[in-house]
């Protein structure tokens, strides 16, 4: 189990079979490692909202890779999801109203989405689905066409804001 140790300046690793908890010191300072995402490429990508970076841990070698600076200053990078087939990770940029796009072997770039503070996201069926923390909408970015579509919450839920998204074992959001 991986967890960000936001005030502890580390990535937490809990081994369920032994009960051992390890804090893996972050590779830069200052840092506030927040939300880890285990990629199918074998690495753990950890968002750092306050410092506008994504830290990369390689469990196979027990080493940190380069900390990736987000292209948009002060974007508040929040969470990640992955298109395994295209070997690409996506990150929400809450203050930037963007999605970060990171190929497994490439550099981070930005995708502009309508305002609303994208916060949490999930990938399914060629789309990155994201919640908007500042509106009562969900968004969808089509990775093939580049089209962005937003969906309003139903009547009676207009005051609701977008929180975390759940993904089923079959990959559906």
Coordinates of N, CA and C in Angstrom, one line a residue:
X1 N 0.9 -1.2 0.0 CA 0.0 0.0 0.0 C 0.9 1.2 0.0
X2 N 0.6 2.2 -0.9 CA 1.4 3.4 -1.0 C 0.6 4.6 -0.5
X3 N 1.2 5.5 0.2 CA 0.5 6.7 0.7 C 1.5 7.8 0.7
X4 N 1.0 9.0 0.4 CA 1.8 10.2 0.5 C 1.9 10.6 2.0
X5 N 3.0 11.0 2.5 CA 3.2 11.5 3.8 C 3.4 13.0 3.7
X6 N 2.3 13.7 3.5 CA 2.2 15.1 3.1 C 3.1 16.0 4.0
X7 N 2.9 15.8 5.3 CA 3.7 16.7 6.2 C 5.0 16.0 6.7
X8 N 5.2 14.7 6.3 CA 6.4 14.0 6.7 C 7.4 13.9 5.6
X9 N 7.2 14.6 4.5 CA 8.2 14.7 3.5 C 8.7 13.4 2.9
X10 N 7.7 12.5 2.7 CA 8.1 11.1 2.3 C 7.0 10.4 1.5
X11 N 7.3 9.3 0.9 CA 6.3 8.4 0.4 C 6.3 7.2 1.3
X12 N 5.1 6.9 1.7 CA 4.9 5.8 2.7 C 4.6 4.5 1.9
X13 N 5.3 3.4 2.4 CA 5.1 2.1 1.9 C 4.7 1.1 3.0
X14 N 3.5 0.5 2.9 CA 3.1 -0.4 4.0 C 3.0 -1.8 3.3
X15 N 3.8 -2.8 3.9 CA 3.7 -4.1 3.4 C 2.7 -4.9 4.2
X16 N 1.6 -5.3 3.6 CA 0.5 -5.9 4.4 C 0.9 -7.2 5.0
X17 N 1.7 -8.0 4.3 CA 2.1 -9.3 4.8 C 2.9 -9.3 6.0
X18 N 3.7 -8.3 6.2 CA 4.6 -8.2 7.4 C 4.2 -7.1 8.4
X19 N 3.4 -6.2 7.9 CA 3.0 -5.1 8.8 C 4.1 -4.0 8.9
X20 N 5.1 -4.1 8.0 CA 6.2 -3.1 8.0 C 5.8 -1.9 7.3
X21 N 6.0 -0.7 7.9 CA 5.8 0.6 7.3 C 7.1 1.3 7.2
X22 N 7.4 1.8 5.9 CA 8.6 2.5 5.6 C 8.3 3.9 5.1
X23 N 9.0 4.9 5.5 CA 8.9 6.2 4.9 C 10.1 6.4 4.0
X24 N 9.9 6.6 2.8 CA 10.9 6.8 1.8 C 11.1 8.4 1.6
X25 N 12.2 8.9 2.1 CA 12.4 10.3 2.1 C 12.3 10.9 0.7
X26 N 11.6 12.0 0.5 CA 11.5 12.6 -0.8 C 12.8 13.1 -1.4
X27 N 12.9 13.2 -2.7 CA 14.2 13.5 -3.4 C 14.5 15.0 -3.4
X28 N 13.7 15.8 -2.9 CA 13.9 17.3 -3.0 C 13.3 17.9 -1.8
X29 N 13.7 19.2 -1.5 CA 13.1 20.0 -0.5 C 12.8 21.4 -1.0
X30 N 11.8 22.0 -0.5 CA 10.7 21.5 0.3 C 9.9 20.6 -0.5
X31 N 9.1 19.7 0.2 CA 8.2 18.8 -0.5 C 7.0 18.5 0.4
X32 N 5.9 18.2 -0.3 CA 4.7 17.7 0.4 C 4.1 16.6 -0.5
X33 N 4.7 15.4 -0.4 CA 4.2 14.4 -1.3 C 2.7 14.0 -0.9
X34 N 1.9 14.0 -1.9 CA 0.4 13.8 -1.6 C -0.2 12.5 -2.0
X35 N -0.5 12.4 -3.3 CA -1.3 11.3 -3.8 C -0.5 10.4 -4.7
X36 N -0.1 9.2 -4.3 CA 0.7 8.3 -5.2 C -0.2 7.6 -6.2
X37 N 0.4 7.3 -7.3 CA -0.3 6.5 -8.4 C 0.7 5.5 -8.9
X38 N 0.3 4.2 -8.6 CA 1.2 3.1 -9.1 C 0.9 2.9 -10.6
X39 N 1.9 3.1 -11.5 CA 1.7 3.0 -12.9 C 2.0 1.5 -13.3
X40 N 1.4 1.2 -14.4 CA 1.7 -0.2 -15.0 C 3.1 -0.3 -15.5
X41 N 3.8 0.9 -15.6 CA 5.2 0.8 -16.0 C 6.2 0.5 -14.9
X42 N 5.6 0.2 -13.7 CA 6.4 -0.2 -12.6 C 6.8 0.9 -11.6
X43 N 6.5 2.1 -12.0 CA 6.9 3.3 -11.1 C 5.7 3.8 -10.4
X44 N 6.0 4.5 -9.3 CA 5.0 5.2 -8.5 C 5.2 6.7 -8.7
X45 N 4.1 7.3 -9.2 CA 4.1 8.8 -9.4 C 3.4 9.4 -8.3
X46 N 4.0 10.4 -7.6 CA 3.4 11.0 -6.4 C 3.3 12.5 -6.7
X47 N 2.0 13.0 -6.6 CA 1.8 14.4 -6.8 C 2.3 15.2 -5.6
X48 N 2.7 16.4 -5.9 CA 3.1 17.4 -4.8 C 2.4 18.7 -5.1
X49 N 1.2 18.9 -4.6 CA 0.4 20.0 -4.9 C 1.2 21.3 -4.7
X50 N 1.7 21.5 -3.5 CA 2.3 22.8 -3.1 C 3.6 23.2 -3.8
X51 N 4.3 22.2 -4.3 CA 5.6 22.4 -4.9 C 5.5 22.2 -6.4
X52 N 4.3 21.9 -7.0 CA 4.1 21.9 -8.4 C 4.9 20.9 -9.1
X53 N 5.0 19.7 -8.5 CA 5.9 18.6 -9.1 C 5.2 17.3 -9.0
X54 N 5.8 16.3 -9.7 CA 5.4 14.9 -9.6 C 6.7 14.2 -9.3
X55 N 6.8 13.5 -8.2 CA 8.0 12.7 -7.8 C 7.8 11.3 -8.4
X56 N 8.9 10.7 -8.8 CA 8.8 9.4 -9.4 C 9.7 8.4 -8.6
X57 N 9.1 7.3 -8.0 CA 9.8 6.3 -7.3 C 9.8 5.0 -8.1
X58 N 11.0 4.4 -8.1 CA 11.1 3.1 -8.8 C 11.3 2.0 -7.8
X59 N 10.3 1.2 -7.5 CA 10.4 0.2 -6.5 C 11.4 -0.9 -6.8
X60 N 11.6 -1.2 -8.1 CA 12.5 -2.2 -8.5 C 13.9 -1.9 -8.1
X61 N 14.3 -0.6 -8.2 CA 15.7 -0.2 -7.9 C 15.8 0.5 -6.6
X62 N 14.6 0.8 -5.9 CA 14.5 1.5 -4.7 C 15.2 2.9 -4.8
X63 N 14.9 3.6 -5.9 CA 15.5 4.9 -6.2 C 14.5 5.8 -6.7
X64 N 14.7 7.1 -6.4 CA 13.9 8.2 -7.0 C 14.4 8.5 -8.4
X65 N 13.5 8.8 -9.3 CA 13.8 9.3 -10.6 C 13.8 10.9 -10.5
X66 N 13.8 11.5 -11.6 CA 13.7 13.0 -11.6 C 12.4 13.4 -11.1
X67 N 12.4 14.5 -10.4 CA 11.1 15.2 -10.0 C 10.7 16.0 -11.2
X68 N 9.4 15.8 -11.6 CA 8.9 16.4 -12.8 C 8.2 17.7 -12.5
X69 N 8.7 18.8 -13.0 CA 8.0 20.1 -12.7 C 6.8 20.2 -13.7
X70 N 5.7 20.7 -13.2 CA 4.5 20.9 -14.0 C 4.7 22.1 -14.9
X71 N 4.2 22.0 -16.2 CA 4.5 23.1 -17.1 C 3.8 24.4 -16.7
X72 N 2.6 24.3 -16.0 CA 1.9 25.5 -15.6 C 2.3 25.8 -14.1
X73 N 2.8 27.0 -13.8 CA 3.2 27.4 -12.5 C 2.0 27.4 -11.5
X74 N 2.2 26.9 -10.3 CA 1.2 26.9 -9.3 C -0.2 26.2 -9.7
X75 N -0.1 25.2 -10.4 CA -1.3 24.5 -11.0 C -2.0 23.6 -10.0
X76 N -1.3 23.3 -8.9 CA -1.9 22.4 -7.8 C -2.2 21.0 -8.4
X77 N -1.1 20.3 -8.8 CA -1.3 19.0 -9.4 C -1.9 18.1 -8.3
X78 N -3.0 17.4 -8.7 CA -3.7 16.7 -7.6 C -3.6 15.1 -7.7
X79 N -4.1 14.6 -8.8 CA -4.2 13.1 -8.9 C -3.8 12.6 -10.3
X80 N -3.7 11.3 -10.4 CA -3.3 10.8 -11.7 C -4.1 9.6 -12.1
X81 N -4.1 9.3 -13.4 CA -4.7 8.1 -14.0 C -3.8 7.7 -15.2
X82 N -4.2 6.6 -15.9 CA -3.3 6.1 -16.9 C -4.0 5.5 -18.0
X83 N -3.6 5.7 -19.2 CA -4.0 5.0 -20.4 C -2.8 4.1 -20.7
X84 N -3.0 2.8 -20.3 CA -1.9 1.8 -20.4 C -1.6 1.5 -21.8
X85 N -2.6 1.4 -22.7 CA -2.4 1.1 -24.1 C -1.5 2.1 -24.8
X86 N -1.7 3.3 -24.5 CA -0.9 4.4 -25.1 C 0.3 4.8 -24.2
X87 N 0.5 4.1 -23.1 CA 1.6 4.3 -22.2 C 1.7 5.8 -21.8
X88 N 0.6 6.3 -21.3 CA 0.5 7.8 -21.0 C -0.2 8.0 -19.7
X89 N 0.3 8.8 -18.8 CA -0.3 9.2 -17.6 C -1.0 10.6 -17.8
X90 N -2.0 10.8 -17.0 CA -2.7 12.1 -17.0 C -2.8 12.6 -15.5
X91 N -2.7 13.9 -15.3 CA -2.8 14.5 -14.0 C -3.7 15.6 -14.0
X92 N -4.5 15.9 -12.9 CA -5.3 17.0 -12.9 C -4.5 18.2 -12.3
X93 N -4.8 19.4 -12.9 CA -4.1 20.6 -12.5 C -5.2 21.6 -12.0
X94 N -5.5 21.5 -10.8 CA -6.7 22.1 -10.2 C -6.8 23.6 -10.4
X95 N -5.7 24.4 -10.1 CA -5.7 25.8 -10.3 C -5.5 26.2 -11.8
X96 N -4.9 25.3 -12.5 CA -4.6 25.7 -13.9 C -5.7 25.4 -14.9
X97 N -6.7 24.7 -14.5 CA -7.8 24.2 -15.4 C -7.2 23.5 -16.6
X98 N -6.4 22.6 -16.2 CA -5.7 21.8 -17.3 C -5.6 20.3 -16.8
X99 N -5.2 19.5 -17.8 CA -4.8 18.1 -17.5 C -3.3 18.0 -17.9
X100 N -2.5 17.5 -17.1 CA -1.1 17.2 -17.5 C -1.0 15.9 -18.2
X101 N -0.3 15.8 -19.2 CA -0.1 14.6 -20.0 C 1.3 14.2 -20.0
X102 N 1.6 12.9 -19.6 CA 3.0 12.5 -19.5 C 3.1 11.1 -20.1
X103 N 3.7 11.0 -21.3 CA 4.0 9.7 -21.9 C 5.1 9.0 -21.0
X104 N 5.0 7.6 -21.0 CA 6.0 6.9 -20.2 C 7.4 7.3 -20.5
X105 N 7.7 7.5 -21.8 CA 9.0 8.0 -22.3 C 8.8 9.3 -23.0
X106 N 8.6 10.4 -22.2 CA 8.4 11.7 -22.8 C 8.4 12.7 -21.7
X107 N 7.9 13.9 -22.1 CA 7.9 15.1 -21.2 C 6.4 15.5 -20.9
X108 N 6.2 16.1 -19.8 CA 4.9 16.6 -19.4 C 4.5 17.7 -20.3
X109 N 3.2 17.7 -20.7 CA 2.6 18.8 -21.5 C 1.2 19.0 -20.9
X110 N 0.6 20.1 -21.3 CA -0.7 20.5 -20.8 C -1.8 20.4 -21.8
X111 N -3.0 20.1 -21.3 CA -4.2 20.0 -22.1 C -5.2 21.0 -21.4
X112 N -5.7 22.0 -22.1 CA -6.6 23.0 -21.5 C -8.0 22.4 -21.4
X113 N -8.6 22.5 -20.3 CA -10.0 22.1 -20.1 C -10.8 23.3 -19.6
X114 N -12.1 23.3 -19.8 CA -12.9 24.4 -19.2 C -12.7 24.6 -17.7
X115 N -12.9 25.8 -17.2 CA -12.7 26.1 -15.8 C -13.6 25.3 -15.0
X116 N -13.2 25.1 -13.7 CA -14.0 24.3 -12.8 C -13.1 23.6 -11.8
X117 N -11.8 23.7 -12.0 CA -10.9 23.1 -11.0 C -10.9 21.6 -11.1
X118 N -10.3 21.0 -12.2 CA -10.2 19.5 -12.3 C -9.5 19.0 -11.1
X119 N -10.1 18.0 -10.4 CA -9.5 17.5 -9.1 C -9.1 16.0 -9.2
X120 N -10.1 15.2 -9.5 CA -9.8 13.7 -9.5 C -10.1 13.2 -10.9
X121 N -9.5 12.1 -11.2 CA -9.7 11.6 -12.6 C -9.6 10.1 -12.6
X122 N -10.1 9.5 -13.8 CA -10.0 8.1 -14.0 C -10.1 7.9 -15.5
X123 N -9.5 6.8 -16.0 CA -9.4 6.6 -17.4 C -10.3 5.4 -17.8
X124 N -11.1 5.5 -18.8 CA -11.9 4.4 -19.4 C -12.3 4.7 -20.8
X125 N -12.1 3.7 -21.7 CA -12.6 3.7 -23.0 C -12.2 4.9 -23.8
X126 N -10.9 5.2 -23.9 CA -10.3 6.3 -24.6 C -10.7 7.7 -24.0
X127 N -11.1 7.7 -22.8 CA -11.5 9.0 -22.2 C -10.8 9.1 -20.8
X128 N -10.4 10.3 -20.5 CA -10.0 10.7 -19.2 C -11.2 11.4 -18.6
X129 N -11.8 10.8 -17.6 CA -12.9 11.4 -16.9 C -12.4 12.2 -15.6
X130 N -12.9 13.4 -15.4 CA -12.4 14.1 -14.3 C -13.6 14.9 -13.6
X131 N -13.4 15.0 -12.3 CA -14.4 15.8 -11.5 C -13.9 17.3 -11.5
X132 N -14.9 18.2 -11.3 CA -14.5 19.6 -11.2 C -14.9 20.0 -9.8
X133 N -13.9 20.4 -9.0 CA -14.1 20.7 -7.6 C -14.9 22.0 -7.4
X134 N -14.9 22.9 -8.4 CA -15.5 24.2 -8.3 C -16.9 24.3 -8.9
X135 N -17.3 23.3 -9.6 CA -18.6 23.3 -10.3 C -19.4 22.0 -10.0
X136 N -20.6 22.0 -10.5 CA -21.4 20.7 -10.3 C -21.3 20.0 -11.7
X137 N -20.1 19.7 -12.1 CA -19.9 19.0 -13.4 C -18.9 18.0 -13.4
X138 N -19.0 17.1 -14.3 CA -17.9 16.1 -14.6 C -17.4 16.5 -16.0
X139 N -16.1 16.2 -16.3 CA -15.6 16.4 -17.6 C -15.0 15.1 -18.2
X140 N -14.9 15.1 -19.5 CA -14.4 14.0 -20.3 C -13.5 14.5 -21.4
X141 N -12.2 14.0 -21.4 CA -11.3 14.3 -22.4 C -11.1 13.1 -23.3
X142 N -11.4 13.2 -24.6 CA -11.2 12.1 -25.5 C -9.7 12.1 -25.9
X143 N -9.0 11.0 -25.6 CA -7.5 11.0 -25.9 C -7.3 10.8 -27.4
X144 N -8.3 10.3 -28.1 CA -8.1 10.1 -29.6 C -8.4 11.4 -30.4
X145 N -9.5 12.0 -30.1 CA -10.0 13.2 -30.8 C -9.5 14.5 -30.2
X146 N -9.2 14.5 -28.9 CA -8.9 15.8 -28.2 C -10.1 16.5 -27.8
X147 N -11.3 16.0 -28.0 CA -12.5 16.7 -27.6 C -12.7 16.6 -26.1
X148 N -13.2 17.8 -25.6 CA -13.5 17.9 -24.1 C -15.0 18.1 -24.1
X149 N -15.7 17.3 -23.2 CA -17.2 17.5 -23.0 C -17.4 17.5 -21.5
X150 N -18.3 18.4 -21.1 CA -18.7 18.5 -19.7 C -20.1 18.1 -19.5
X151 N -20.4 17.5 -18.4 CA -21.7 17.0 -18.1 C -22.2 17.6 -16.7
X152 N -23.4 18.2 -16.7 CA -23.9 18.8 -15.5 C -24.4 17.7 -14.6
X153 N -24.3 17.9 -13.3 CA -24.9 17.0 -12.3 C -26.5 17.2 -12.5
X154 N -27.2 16.2 -12.1 CA -28.7 16.3 -12.3 C -29.3 17.3 -11.4
X155 N -30.5 17.8 -11.8 CA -31.3 18.7 -11.0 C -31.4 18.3 -9.6
X156 N -31.3 19.2 -8.7 CA -31.3 18.8 -7.3 C -29.9 18.6 -6.7
X157 N -28.9 18.5 -7.6 CA -27.5 18.3 -7.2 C -26.6 19.4 -7.6
X158 N -27.3 20.5 -8.0 CA -26.5 21.7 -8.5 C -25.5 22.3 -7.5
X159 N -25.7 22.1 -6.2 CA -24.8 22.6 -5.2 C -23.6 21.6 -4.9
X160 N -23.7 20.4 -5.5 CA -22.7 19.4 -5.3 C -21.4 19.8 -6.1
X161 N -20.2 19.5 -5.5 CA -19.0 19.7 -6.2 C -18.3 18.4 -6.5
X162 N -17.5 18.4 -7.4 CA -16.9 17.1 -7.9 C -15.8 16.6 -7.0
X163 N -16.0 15.5 -6.4 CA -14.9 14.9 -5.5 C -14.3 13.7 -6.2
X164 N -13.8 12.8 -5.5 CA -13.1 11.6 -6.1 C -14.0 10.8 -6.9
X165 N -13.4 10.1 -7.9 CA -14.1 9.2 -8.8 C -13.7 7.8 -8.4
X166 N -14.7 6.9 -8.6 CA -14.3 5.5 -8.4 C -14.2 4.7 -9.7
X167 N -13.3 3.7 -9.7 CA -13.2 2.9 -10.9 C -13.4 1.5 -10.5
X168 N -14.2 0.8 -11.2 CA -14.5 -0.6 -11.0 C -13.3 -1.5 -11.4
X169 N -13.3 -2.7 -11.0 CA -12.3 -3.7 -11.4 C -12.2 -3.9 -12.9
X170 N -13.4 -3.7 -13.6 CA -13.4 -3.9 -15.0 C -12.9 -2.6 -15.8
X171 N -12.5 -1.6 -15.0 CA -12.0 -0.4 -15.6 C -13.0 0.7 -15.8
X172 N -14.3 0.4 -15.6 CA -15.4 1.4 -15.8 C -15.4 2.4 -14.7
X173 N -15.7 3.7 -15.0 CA -15.7 4.7 -14.0 C -17.1 4.7 -13.4

